[in-house]
Amino acid sequence: EVQLQASGGGSVQAGGSLRLSCAGSGFTLDDYASGWFRQAPGKEREGVSFISDSDGSTFYIDSVKGRFTISSDNAKNTVYLQMNNLKPEDTAVYYCAVDEEQMSVSDRILHSETYWGMDYWGKGTLVTVSS
C-alpha cells in the first residue's frame, strides 16, 4: 500500500524558509514521479512543483520559481520542497503526491486539471506565512 507522510510545515514570517518532507512507504520512489500541491483557504488545490521519475526533470509554477526547490532522496524514499523567501500568499496546506505512470514533463504539465496525473496523496502540512 502506497503511503505518504508530509511534514515540516509551520509558521514563519515573510522572507523566511521552510523545508517540507514527504516520506513514502509501500513503493520505490525511484519509479514514481512526485509532486507538491497546495490549497489556500477558500481556494482550489493547485500544483506547485513536480519531479519526473524518468530523468529527474523538475517543473515549477511561475509564482514559486526561483524560491522553491523540489528534490528527492531515493535512498530515504523521501521528497523535499525547500521553500525560501516565503510570502504571505504561500500560506496553504501543502500536500505531496506520487504517480507510477511514466510521463514526460511536457505531457504531465498538460494534466494540470487532474493534478498532474498524481494517483496517491498524503495528508497535508500547514504552512503559514505572516507579513
Short mmCIF file of C-alpha atoms in Angstrom, two decimals:
data_model
loop_
_atom_site.label_atom_id
_atom_site.label_comp_id
_atom_site.label_asym_id
_atom_site.label_seq_id
_atom_site.Cartn_x
_atom_site.Cartn_y
_atom_site.Cartn_z
CA GLU A 1 0.00 0.00 0.00
CA VAL A 2 1.39 3.36 -1.03
CA GLN A 3 1.54 5.75 1.88
CA LEU A 4 2.86 9.29 2.06
CA GLN A 5 3.51 11.39 5.12
CA ALA A 6 4.18 15.09 4.73
CA SER A 7 5.85 17.10 7.46
CA GLY A 8 7.80 20.28 8.02
CA GLY A 9 5.05 22.86 7.92
CA GLY A 10 4.92 25.68 10.39
CA SER A 11 4.57 29.40 10.88
CA VAL A 12 7.18 31.80 9.58
CA GLN A 13 7.46 35.45 8.78
CA ALA A 14 7.65 36.70 5.23
CA GLY A 15 11.13 36.16 3.84
CA GLY A 16 11.67 33.07 5.93
CA SER A 17 12.28 29.49 4.85
CA LEU A 18 10.83 26.06 5.46
CA ARG A 19 11.65 22.61 4.16
CA LEU A 20 8.82 20.20 3.67
CA SER A 21 9.44 16.48 3.63
CA CYS A 22 7.31 13.70 2.23
CA ALA A 23 8.26 10.23 3.38
CA GLY A 24 6.93 7.40 1.29
CA SER A 25 6.38 3.73 2.03
CA GLY A 26 4.96 0.79 0.12
CA PHE A 27 6.64 1.78 -3.13
CA THR A 28 10.00 2.68 -4.60
CA LEU A 29 10.29 6.40 -5.12
CA ASP A 30 12.77 5.96 -7.95
CA ASP A 31 9.95 4.50 -10.06
CA TYR A 32 7.47 7.28 -9.35
CA ALA A 33 7.04 10.90 -10.28
CA SER A 34 6.33 13.07 -7.26
CA GLY A 35 4.85 16.46 -6.72
CA TRP A 36 3.81 19.09 -4.23
CA PHE A 37 0.46 20.80 -4.21
CA ARG A 38 -1.16 23.39 -2.00
CA GLN A 39 -4.59 24.59 -1.07
CA ALA A 40 -5.07 28.01 0.40
CA PRO A 41 -8.19 28.87 2.43
CA GLY A 42 -11.15 29.32 0.13
CA LYS A 43 -9.18 28.36 -2.96
CA GLU A 44 -8.82 25.28 -5.09
CA ARG A 45 -5.88 22.98 -4.78
CA GLU A 46 -3.05 23.89 -7.15
CA GLY A 47 0.10 22.18 -8.26
CA VAL A 48 3.32 23.78 -7.06
CA SER A 49 6.10 21.59 -8.40
CA PHE A 50 6.86 18.10 -9.57
CA ILE A 51 9.91 15.99 -10.28
CA SER A 52 9.95 13.41 -13.04
CA ASP A 53 10.86 9.80 -12.31
CA SER A 54 12.39 9.27 -15.73
CA ASP A 55 15.20 11.82 -15.65
CA GLY A 56 14.74 13.93 -12.56
CA SER A 57 13.49 16.92 -14.52
CA THR A 58 11.56 19.43 -12.49
CA PHE A 59 8.71 21.84 -13.06
CA TYR A 60 7.56 24.82 -11.03
CA ILE A 61 4.62 27.11 -11.32
CA ASP A 62 5.62 30.68 -12.07
CA SER A 63 4.78 32.06 -8.63
CA VAL A 64 7.39 29.88 -6.90
CA LYS A 65 10.16 29.78 -9.49
CA GLY A 66 13.46 30.87 -8.02
CA ARG A 67 12.15 30.47 -4.46
CA PHE A 68 11.16 26.80 -4.16
CA THR A 69 13.25 23.74 -4.94
CA ILE A 70 11.95 20.20 -5.20
CA SER A 71 14.32 17.30 -4.67
CA SER A 72 14.25 13.65 -3.81
CA ASP A 73 16.35 11.19 -1.88
CA ASN A 74 15.61 7.76 -3.26
CA ALA A 75 17.60 6.05 -0.53
CA LYS A 76 15.24 7.57 2.02
CA ASN A 77 12.18 7.33 -0.25
CA THR A 78 11.58 10.97 0.56
CA VAL A 79 10.72 14.05 -1.48
CA TYR A 80 11.51 17.54 -0.27
CA LEU A 81 10.32 21.02 -1.02
CA GLN A 82 12.72 23.72 0.05
CA MET A 83 10.83 26.99 0.29
CA ASN A 84 12.79 30.21 0.56
CA ASN A 85 11.73 33.84 0.62
CA LEU A 86 8.26 32.83 1.65
CA LYS A 87 5.40 35.23 1.05
CA PRO A 88 2.02 35.53 2.77
CA GLU A 89 0.39 34.24 -0.41
CA ASP A 90 2.27 30.96 0.08
CA THR A 91 0.08 30.27 3.10
CA ALA A 92 -1.71 26.98 2.46
CA VAL A 93 -1.94 23.35 3.33
CA TYR A 94 0.74 21.59 1.33
CA TYR A 95 0.28 18.06 0.03
CA CYS A 96 2.65 15.63 -1.58
CA ALA A 97 1.62 13.10 -4.19
CA VAL A 98 3.16 10.46 -6.41
CA ASP A 99 2.36 8.77 -9.69
CA GLU A 100 3.65 5.48 -11.04
CA GLU A 101 2.95 6.26 -14.70
CA GLN A 102 5.98 7.42 -16.64
CA MET A 103 5.30 10.65 -18.41
CA SER A 104 7.41 13.37 -19.92
CA VAL A 105 7.48 16.73 -18.19
CA SER A 106 5.61 18.34 -21.07
CA ASP A 107 2.90 15.68 -21.00
CA ARG A 108 2.50 15.86 -17.25
CA ILE A 109 2.06 19.63 -17.43
CA LEU A 110 -0.88 19.03 -19.76
CA HIS A 111 -2.54 17.04 -16.97
CA SER A 112 -2.91 20.09 -14.75
CA GLU A 113 -6.66 19.60 -14.45
CA THR A 114 -6.07 16.17 -12.94
CA TYR A 115 -3.30 17.34 -10.64
CA TRP A 116 -0.55 16.31 -13.00
CA GLY A 117 -1.85 12.76 -13.05
CA MET A 118 -0.87 12.04 -9.45
CA ASP A 119 -2.58 8.99 -8.02
CA TYR A 120 -1.50 8.74 -4.41
CA TRP A 121 -1.75 11.51 -1.88
CA GLY A 122 -0.54 12.17 1.61
CA LYS A 123 -2.19 14.25 4.28
CA GLY A 124 -1.25 17.87 4.20
CA THR A 125 1.02 20.00 6.30
CA LEU A 126 0.10 23.60 7.08
CA VAL A 127 2.36 26.46 6.11
CA THR A 128 1.50 29.90 7.47
CA VAL A 129 3.45 32.95 6.38
CA SER A 130 2.83 36.19 8.20
CA SER A 131 3.65 39.64 6.86
#
